[in-house]
């Protein structure tokens, strides 16, 4: 059986480890979809970032049984066509947790400790100790989402002696949260959110669920951070929230439109920090992704257990 | 008995709490030393940041038995004169731990996640996802110093799954350190220091103990952070270390001369980040300082225990 990978620059070390561990399996490591395309008809397993999968290509892959997506967001995948063919899809849900948790903590520290001001002073050779240095310790962090990324962020927040309150559809208890509630009770708890972290995936149910009243409910000193999906809240609502201002600052890594247009007002807004969707980037990404794949391949070949992170193709996550 | 405080702007809440808790004691909250000076002859206890104490003033304070210093560095205090009079000195050792640990983590995150580059890109309205995002998780942090500040920094480093190695005069085990050694073995372990954090106090023994060979021993990707004292390492050595470069970056909050002169080469050095001695600043500083004072005042009045943080006037710390 043949495994075709469209992942560019897979380290030799990983390629050799896989070949050694699964000697009966033929691996074809291609440099992107252009190179992989010709081999799709022979592939039983296809390893991809997911963005290169078109209905057309699914049709070509006549022997395909399993698609391993080395990504967590899968907005662009043709789920209907895949489902029709009975192909299983797994992803790497969870491997973004570490870098994204670090991103969140680094940005709350950056805003609380006025890094932009300090860097500007440094550029000006200016020794000025007056910018207020706020501590992040002891604050309350409210989370929209209680999944793997939120949990890892909450774990670090707890290390900084924070109180963590999570909101999800079910309101179920999750590790590292002091309290968890269903999303319909958000209004009640936003007034406690010194920091508000949004890590909801984009589904129909989470589109534009935050409105201006949510920002009005947050404390004046609140820092809002969105590293989930850009369509959680409209640009208009965010601009109103920071311009009034209803909150102290918004840290945005995801946007309704990406790349964020050069003339978008967010770039110059004093109470907004824009980062170019980098929260999940990590030098350890590919190795960690292939570790998940390796574990699943073992389960796939030996059939003695269900694979990890199987996607519900009807729900899309 | 009378307590004179020269601390400016002590919140009403704290003043009232002290007066309520110690009704037999007379408190005089003065706005700085200029206002306090006239009351020194009546003071049995003097609360100060320590910089305003001159031999002259010690002499005036004829009833003085205890000086409570709301600071940790006490370079400017006339210890000989104080010792001669048999006055006890206590300080607030440890209350800098939280903000300084936050400072250290925030700066390692800032450099590892290229915040300066991202902020510059934001200023330019530039969407560019190429800057490398390194994780701080899983690295090794080497500490010069294993006191309260180093321990709190190590505690947070452990939350980020780091290995922590501490160096001190005695090499004694301390909480949150995986390993501790005596300073003479520094050379052996610097090659493991992805991050090197210096939090040594300034004593004769720690002056200019780091030389260029120490920086040569660190990995090329090492980030060195000094939030202890500026005379741990000379500007010349640091410049050579970052210009060669022997290390990736130096984060400096303390300097041989403060304020750092406007024409000092550190300001413009790409591999150096200068902050204006702000690591210990916190909005919670005065309340936390008075909490230590309150605890000590209880011990002082009821004489049933030794006060906390008594300074050895011969050693100066």
XYZ file of C-alpha atoms in Angstrom:
634
model
C 0.000 0.000 0.000
C 1.142 3.473 -0.875
C 1.204 6.640 1.197
C 1.555 9.923 -0.687
C 2.540 13.070 1.202
C 2.212 16.554 -0.295
C 3.917 18.188 2.690
C 6.947 20.205 1.553
C 10.358 19.760 3.166
C 9.641 16.825 5.484
C 12.943 16.382 7.378
C 14.992 13.330 6.266
C 14.987 12.162 9.855
C 11.193 11.863 9.892
C 11.082 10.223 6.444
C 13.624 7.609 7.511
C 11.927 6.951 10.828
C 8.605 6.252 9.087
C 10.220 3.980 6.487
C 12.058 2.059 9.197
C 9.015 1.666 11.383
C 6.632 0.636 8.575
C 8.812 -1.352 6.149
C 5.820 -2.946 4.343
C 4.482 0.463 3.377
C 5.623 2.526 0.421
C 6.116 6.211 1.228
C 6.239 8.912 -1.397
C 7.262 12.295 -0.018
C 6.381 14.884 -2.650
C 7.239 18.574 -2.697
C 3.694 19.964 -2.685
C 0.544 19.033 -4.590
C 2.008 19.709 -8.030
C 4.430 16.855 -7.555
C 1.941 14.697 -5.608
C -0.916 15.017 -8.097
C 0.377 12.403 -10.539
C 0.588 9.853 -7.732
C -2.913 10.363 -6.327
C -4.454 7.441 -8.266
C -2.145 5.001 -6.423
C -2.537 6.562 -2.961
C -4.383 4.678 -0.221
C -3.348 7.315 2.284
C -2.808 10.989 1.470
C -0.976 13.382 3.825
C -1.749 17.059 3.202
C -2.260 20.483 4.764
C -5.797 20.220 3.382
C -5.887 23.353 1.248
C -4.927 21.503 -1.942
C -7.853 19.070 -1.896
C -10.397 19.741 -4.668
C -13.388 17.556 -5.627
C -11.474 16.929 -8.841
C -8.467 15.484 -7.018
C -10.628 13.398 -4.704
C -12.162 11.864 -7.808
C -8.707 11.023 -9.220
C -7.628 9.284 -5.991
C -9.535 6.091 -6.757
C -7.834 3.972 -4.080
C -8.001 6.603 -1.340
C -9.179 5.415 2.078
C -7.667 7.913 4.522
C -6.734 11.590 4.365
C -4.394 12.793 7.096
C -4.657 16.579 7.362
C -1.634 18.207 9.010
C -3.752 21.167 10.074
C -6.613 21.919 12.435
C -8.669 24.338 10.350
C -10.211 22.595 7.358
C -12.505 25.281 5.919
C -11.517 24.606 2.341
C -12.021 20.839 2.236
C -14.720 19.318 -0.008
C -16.303 17.264 2.794
C -19.405 16.225 0.792
C -17.304 14.585 -1.943
C -15.018 12.924 0.590
C -17.945 11.620 2.613
C -19.611 10.228 -0.506
C -16.492 8.187 -1.236
C -16.356 6.817 2.304
C -12.862 8.226 2.911
C -11.817 8.763 6.535
C -10.337 12.154 7.463
C -8.161 12.788 10.532
C -6.412 15.976 11.542
C -3.843 17.200 14.076
C -6.257 18.851 16.470
C -4.317 19.832 19.551
C -0.839 20.375 18.109
C -1.450 24.104 17.937
C -2.037 24.208 21.664
C 1.528 24.980 22.767
C 2.419 27.771 20.326
C -1.037 29.337 20.603
C -0.976 29.308 24.394
C 2.465 30.939 24.258
C 1.090 33.486 21.796
C -1.766 34.384 24.128
C 0.422 34.785 27.213
C 3.057 36.725 25.267
C 0.447 39.161 23.944
C -1.248 39.736 27.314
C 2.213 40.422 28.747
C 3.106 42.648 25.780
C 0.037 44.851 26.238
C 0.095 44.836 30.062
C 3.790 45.749 30.139
C 3.479 48.309 27.317
C 6.062 46.717 25.047
C 5.167 48.958 22.090
C 5.881 52.058 24.178
C 9.133 50.620 25.568
C 10.331 49.653 22.070
C 9.465 53.117 20.763
C 11.403 54.658 23.670
C 14.328 52.395 22.851
C 14.251 53.562 19.229
C 14.352 57.159 20.529
C 17.192 56.433 23.044
C 14.762 57.564 25.703
C 15.158 56.421 29.344
C 11.662 56.796 30.761
C 10.403 54.670 33.622
C 6.904 56.157 33.749
C 4.901 53.791 31.488
C 2.681 51.777 33.811
C 3.786 48.166 34.179
C 0.730 46.080 34.931
C 1.042 42.518 36.156
C -0.912 39.762 34.469
C -0.756 37.676 37.674
C -3.915 37.425 39.702
C -6.272 38.509 36.930
C -9.296 36.631 35.632
C -9.217 35.175 32.137
C -12.503 34.431 30.404
C -12.321 31.951 27.520
C -14.648 31.540 24.557
C -13.914 27.899 23.881
C -12.640 25.172 26.211
C -10.851 22.866 23.739
C -7.209 21.776 23.666
C -5.831 25.241 22.877
C -7.970 26.945 25.507
C -6.962 24.317 28.079
C -3.246 24.809 27.461
C -3.696 28.588 27.651
C -5.695 28.165 30.870
C -2.942 25.939 32.290
C -0.392 28.719 31.769
C -2.835 31.328 33.098
C -3.144 29.239 36.287
C 0.660 29.278 36.613
C 0.304 33.082 36.693
C -2.240 32.660 39.523
C -5.165 33.657 37.328
C -8.765 32.605 37.689
C -9.980 30.859 34.530
C -13.606 30.794 33.360
C -14.479 28.873 30.203
C -17.517 29.041 27.935
C -18.587 26.314 25.535
C -21.712 24.930 23.923
C -22.077 22.242 26.568
C -20.546 24.055 29.555
C -18.819 20.807 30.571
C -15.955 20.838 33.087
C -12.529 20.859 31.453
C -8.984 20.668 32.866
C -7.404 23.952 34.041
C -10.716 25.816 34.226
C -11.918 27.007 37.621
C -15.409 27.358 36.205
C -17.130 26.431 32.953
C -20.511 27.589 31.681
C -22.681 27.373 28.598
C -22.248 30.187 26.114
C -25.652 31.703 26.787
C -24.381 32.820 30.219
C -21.455 34.817 28.772
C -23.071 38.180 29.623
C -23.093 37.311 33.298
C -19.349 36.710 33.479
C -17.803 39.109 30.956
C -17.698 41.848 33.650
C -15.037 39.698 35.409
C -12.905 39.307 32.276
C -9.686 41.252 32.813
C -8.535 39.196 29.838
C -10.939 37.675 27.302
C -9.498 34.996 25.029
C -11.453 33.754 22.007
C -10.428 30.350 20.627
C -13.671 29.177 19.073
C -13.529 27.329 15.766
C -15.525 28.765 12.895
C -18.823 27.004 12.586
C -22.201 28.368 11.633
C -23.033 28.592 15.334
C -20.044 30.797 16.219
C -20.306 33.278 13.339
C -20.614 36.864 14.562
C -21.829 35.841 17.998
C -20.048 38.752 19.719
C -21.813 42.079 19.485
C -21.151 45.492 20.978
C -23.084 44.664 24.151
C -20.541 41.951 24.950
C -17.753 44.529 24.775
C -19.793 46.975 26.845
C -20.118 44.248 29.471
C -16.328 43.807 29.757
C -14.358 45.982 32.218
C -12.812 49.197 30.817
C -9.361 47.713 31.370
C -10.180 44.442 29.554
C -7.815 43.085 26.926
C -9.652 41.059 24.270
C -7.644 38.538 22.240
C -8.937 36.615 19.227
C -6.865 33.724 17.933
C -9.838 31.551 16.947
C -11.591 32.645 13.803
C -11.960 36.100 12.276
C -15.707 35.849 11.768
C -16.429 35.647 15.500
C -16.909 39.416 15.578
C -17.200 42.039 12.844
C -14.545 44.709 12.267
C -17.214 47.347 12.865
C -18.031 46.026 16.348
C -14.348 45.767 17.268
C -13.634 49.298 16.057
C -16.550 50.647 18.064
C -15.346 48.714 21.139
C -11.818 50.183 21.038
C -12.769 53.666 19.846
C -15.448 54.388 22.420
C -13.485 52.818 24.234
C -15.391 50.022 25.949
C -12.217 47.980 26.425
C -8.534 48.795 26.850
C -7.095 46.832 23.950
C -7.831 44.206 21.292
C -5.168 41.741 20.150
C -6.152 40.215 16.821
C -4.443 37.349 15.041
C -7.418 36.377 12.847
C -9.608 38.519 10.627
C -12.746 38.444 8.516
C -10.503 38.858 5.492
C -6.909 37.561 5.403
C -4.429 38.946 4.607
C -5.818 41.987 6.397
C -6.140 44.649 3.643
C -3.381 47.259 3.708
C -5.892 50.063 4.176
C -7.847 48.417 7.000
C -8.301 50.768 9.973
C -7.057 48.106 12.461
C -3.421 48.667 11.453
C -3.257 52.210 12.822
C -5.698 51.886 15.689
C -3.885 52.637 18.950
C -5.887 50.168 21.013
C -5.503 47.340 18.498
C -2.529 45.039 17.993
C -2.515 43.174 14.670
C -0.480 40.005 14.137
C -0.559 38.178 10.792
C -2.198 34.878 11.844
C 1.000 33.578 13.415
C -0.298 32.283 16.747
C -0.175 28.644 15.630
C 3.176 28.782 13.842
C 5.907 26.695 15.421
C 9.209 25.232 14.267
C 7.981 21.998 15.873
C 4.835 21.885 13.769
C 5.807 19.304 11.138
C 7.536 16.916 13.572
C 4.547 17.068 15.926
C 2.131 16.564 13.029
C 4.004 13.498 11.834
C 3.997 12.103 15.371
C 0.191 12.184 15.306
C 0.257 10.616 11.833
C 2.644 7.876 12.964
C 0.417 6.943 15.880
C -2.613 6.831 13.611
C -0.789 4.827 10.949
C 0.001 2.206 13.559
C -3.711 2.026 14.437
C -4.725 2.044 10.763
C -2.399 -0.811 9.789
C -3.044 -3.010 12.777
C -6.714 -2.222 12.982
C -6.738 -2.670 16.705
C -8.196 0.660 17.645
C -9.984 3.677 16.311
C -7.698 6.377 14.937
C -7.256 9.685 16.774
C -8.952 12.916 15.671
C -11.377 11.427 13.162
C -13.399 14.237 11.598
C -17.164 14.132 11.540
C -17.601 14.974 7.860
C -21.185 16.132 8.370
C -20.220 18.619 11.101
C -16.905 19.564 9.523
C -14.843 19.284 12.724
C 5.558 55.254 70.177
C 5.713 57.010 66.845
C 6.121 55.624 63.338
C 7.188 58.066 60.629
C 6.769 57.126 56.972
C 8.437 59.023 54.133
C 6.649 56.987 51.452
C 4.696 59.253 49.123
C 1.027 58.634 48.331
C 0.295 55.758 50.701
C -3.325 54.830 49.871
C -5.870 55.921 52.521
C -7.025 52.345 52.760
C -3.596 51.185 53.928
C -3.191 54.122 56.344
C -6.565 53.372 57.923
C -5.941 49.644 58.127
C -2.661 50.235 59.996
C -4.232 52.744 62.398
C -7.134 50.387 63.108
C -4.926 47.373 63.660
C -2.370 49.156 65.878
C -4.443 51.716 67.838
C -1.715 52.290 70.496
C 0.740 53.424 67.843
C 0.987 56.899 66.349
C 1.432 56.910 62.564
C 2.708 59.902 60.641
C 2.441 59.475 56.868
C 4.617 62.153 55.292
C 4.894 63.081 51.629
C 8.586 62.324 51.149
C 11.670 63.028 53.234
C 11.303 66.823 53.093
C 8.104 66.551 55.075
C 9.333 63.670 57.243
C 12.643 65.241 58.219
C 11.216 67.449 60.970
C 9.649 64.417 62.635
C 12.739 62.191 62.645
C 13.741 63.076 66.248
C 10.468 61.554 67.536
C 10.519 58.453 65.309
C 11.056 55.025 66.841
C 10.314 53.409 63.491
C 11.073 54.969 60.113
C 9.545 53.692 56.857
C 11.477 54.693 53.735
C 12.612 53.679 50.246
C 16.130 53.943 51.666
C 17.605 56.466 49.270
C 16.901 59.409 51.536
C 18.873 58.129 54.517
C 22.049 60.123 55.164
C 24.414 59.815 58.177
C 23.184 63.269 59.108
C 19.564 62.151 59.280
C 20.437 58.981 61.195
C 22.079 61.211 63.783
C 18.957 63.368 64.088
C 16.731 60.360 64.686
C 17.726 59.946 68.312
C 14.927 57.548 69.264
C 15.254 55.375 66.154
C 15.210 51.616 66.716
C 13.996 50.176 63.404
C 14.242 51.235 59.762
C 11.805 49.531 57.422
C 13.097 49.871 53.868
C 10.386 49.455 51.214
C 12.977 48.362 48.658
C 15.323 45.462 48.044
C 18.417 47.287 46.752
C 20.021 49.333 49.481
C 23.241 50.521 47.834
C 22.933 54.055 49.128
C 22.338 53.349 52.815
C 24.910 54.434 55.455
C 25.150 50.979 57.040
C 28.158 51.794 59.257
C 26.372 54.695 60.973
C 23.185 52.675 61.366
C 25.058 49.703 62.796
C 26.902 51.927 65.275
C 23.575 53.144 66.644
C 22.248 49.599 67.014
C 19.291 50.263 64.737
C 17.643 47.237 63.083
C 17.045 47.367 59.327
C 14.526 45.226 57.478
C 13.597 45.318 53.821
C 11.000 43.873 51.451
C 13.188 41.221 49.870
C 10.966 39.040 47.721
C 8.229 41.476 46.774
C 9.924 42.090 43.432
C 9.639 38.418 42.608
C 6.294 38.512 40.800
C 6.827 41.509 38.510
C 10.433 40.520 37.783
C 9.497 36.954 36.915
C 6.791 38.318 34.608
C 9.361 40.655 33.079
C 11.742 37.782 32.358
C 9.112 35.563 30.767
C 7.649 38.456 28.770
C 11.071 39.349 27.372
C 12.034 35.781 26.444
C 8.670 35.515 24.668
C 9.167 38.925 23.036
C 12.533 37.976 21.558
C 11.590 34.382 20.682
C 8.401 35.490 18.946
C 10.070 38.490 17.238
C 7.729 41.111 18.677
C 9.895 44.003 17.428
C 9.621 42.735 13.854
C 5.873 42.117 14.139
C 5.292 45.597 15.577
C 7.379 47.148 12.802
C 5.350 45.194 10.240
C 2.168 46.442 11.885
C 3.418 50.019 11.625
C 4.040 49.405 7.907
C 0.615 47.715 7.355
C 2.564 44.691 6.246
C 1.027 41.184 6.402
C 4.069 38.912 6.525
C 3.979 35.514 8.174
C 7.628 34.636 7.548
C 9.331 35.846 10.772
C 10.293 32.686 12.658
C 8.142 32.070 15.729
C 10.219 30.152 18.237
C 8.636 28.522 21.256
C 10.064 29.119 24.699
C 8.578 25.806 25.914
C 10.981 22.950 26.429
C 14.127 25.073 26.575
C 16.703 25.141 29.347
C 17.029 28.227 31.515
C 20.275 28.822 33.373
C 20.068 31.212 36.321
C 22.806 33.282 37.918
C 21.244 33.550 41.358
C 18.744 31.278 43.118
C 16.999 33.743 45.443
C 13.313 34.656 45.660
C 13.204 36.350 42.236
C 15.077 33.539 40.513
C 12.792 30.977 42.180
C 9.625 32.690 40.991
C 11.066 32.987 37.483
C 12.051 29.307 37.611
C 8.534 28.393 38.756
C 7.068 30.049 35.664
C 9.774 28.520 33.451
C 8.725 25.084 34.763
C 5.127 25.868 33.770
C 6.526 26.292 30.244
C 8.114 22.831 30.574
C 11.624 24.229 30.820
C 14.585 22.704 32.558
C 15.958 25.066 35.225
C 19.575 25.145 36.383
C 20.573 27.556 39.138
C 23.975 28.874 40.200
C 24.743 30.393 43.562
C 27.636 30.817 45.978
C 26.601 27.788 48.004
C 24.993 25.695 45.251
C 22.231 24.710 47.676
C 18.996 23.141 46.399
C 16.201 25.663 45.965
C 12.517 25.296 44.991
C 11.712 25.163 41.261
C 15.275 24.341 40.218
C 15.943 20.981 38.598
C 19.621 21.384 39.406
C 21.704 23.821 41.431
C 25.479 24.245 41.413
C 28.150 26.507 42.825
C 29.108 29.443 40.618
C 32.557 28.077 39.824
C 30.906 25.381 37.680
C 29.088 27.890 35.454
C 31.348 27.174 32.437
C 30.269 23.558 32.428
C 26.571 24.340 32.097
C 26.411 27.546 30.036
C 26.440 25.473 26.803
C 22.961 24.218 27.810
C 21.598 27.719 28.414
C 19.032 28.437 25.708
C 18.071 31.237 28.072
C 20.452 32.715 30.648
C 18.878 34.842 33.373
C 21.052 36.941 35.684
C 19.449 37.991 38.975
C 22.489 38.364 41.197
C 22.576 41.232 43.687
C 25.520 43.606 43.450
C 28.148 42.666 45.956
C 31.892 42.831 45.674
C 31.886 39.138 44.769
C 29.536 39.503 41.793
C 31.142 42.544 40.179
C 32.174 41.874 36.573
C 32.231 38.119 37.025
C 30.990 37.455 33.472
C 33.629 37.717 30.772
C 33.650 37.040 27.045
C 34.468 33.362 27.562
C 31.159 32.900 29.357
C 29.326 34.254 26.315
C 31.445 32.114 23.989
C 30.358 29.113 26.053
C 26.645 29.862 25.519
C 24.855 28.443 22.447
C 24.660 30.700 19.352
C 20.891 30.928 19.843
C 21.152 31.887 23.548
C 19.177 34.822 24.890
C 20.913 36.494 27.845
C 18.806 38.570 30.224
C 20.170 40.744 33.025
C 17.711 42.087 35.593
C 20.088 41.827 38.561
C 22.758 44.466 38.651
C 24.446 46.361 35.820
C 27.972 45.740 37.031
C 27.738 41.979 36.540
C 29.221 42.379 33.069
C 30.875 45.297 31.276
C 29.293 47.018 28.264
C 32.386 46.101 26.243
C 31.973 42.381 26.890
C 28.253 42.515 26.082
C 28.871 44.416 22.856
C 31.508 41.916 21.771
C 29.115 39.050 22.629
C 26.278 40.381 20.447
C 28.431 41.797 17.638
C 30.528 38.706 16.990
C 27.835 37.307 17.605
C 28.419 34.698 20.310
C 24.774 34.830 21.403
C 21.491 35.608 19.669
C 20.266 38.437 21.864
C 20.819 40.320 25.119
C 17.906 41.753 27.104
C 19.150 44.382 29.534
C 17.165 46.096 32.266
C 20.168 47.167 34.377
C 23.326 48.978 33.356
C 26.713 50.080 34.640
C 25.435 53.631 34.411
C 21.752 54.523 34.844
C 20.017 56.206 33.131
C 21.765 54.606 30.160
C 23.456 57.551 28.355
C 21.611 58.674 25.225
C 24.635 57.974 23.030
C 25.326 54.494 24.413
C 25.731 51.915 21.604
C 23.247 49.503 23.289
C 20.263 51.586 22.133
C 20.795 50.889 18.430
C 22.306 47.431 18.639
C 20.065 44.995 16.772
C 20.757 42.089 19.094
C 20.184 44.117 22.261
C 16.884 45.075 23.871
C 17.117 47.911 26.394
C 14.441 48.481 29.036
C 14.765 51.339 31.551
C 15.119 49.364 34.818
C 11.410 48.566 34.935
C 11.482 44.846 35.707
C 10.589 45.370 39.371
C 7.914 48.023 38.887
C 4.420 46.977 39.857
C 1.197 48.769 40.738
C 1.008 46.381 43.704
C 4.386 47.436 45.062
C 3.326 49.771 47.900
C 0.451 47.556 49.141
C 2.752 44.506 49.147
C 5.510 46.470 50.894
C 3.133 47.599 53.631
C 1.927 44.027 54.066
C 5.495 42.995 54.911
C 5.772 46.019 57.207
C 2.495 45.153 58.943
C 3.614 41.603 59.632
C 6.920 42.869 61.008
C 5.248 45.551 63.108
C 3.145 42.857 64.756
C 6.336 40.945 65.587
C 8.115 44.112 66.697
C 5.349 45.181 69.084
C 4.606 41.810 70.567
C 8.203 40.695 70.633
C 7.265 37.087 70.151
C 9.376 36.375 67.136
C 12.215 37.662 65.041
C 11.203 40.084 62.319
C 11.328 39.069 58.661
C 14.109 40.168 56.281
C 16.516 41.567 58.849
C 19.568 42.971 57.065
C 23.062 41.929 58.077
C 24.539 45.425 58.288
C 28.104 44.127 57.927
C 27.309 42.282 54.661
C 24.836 44.871 53.403
C 22.115 42.393 52.409
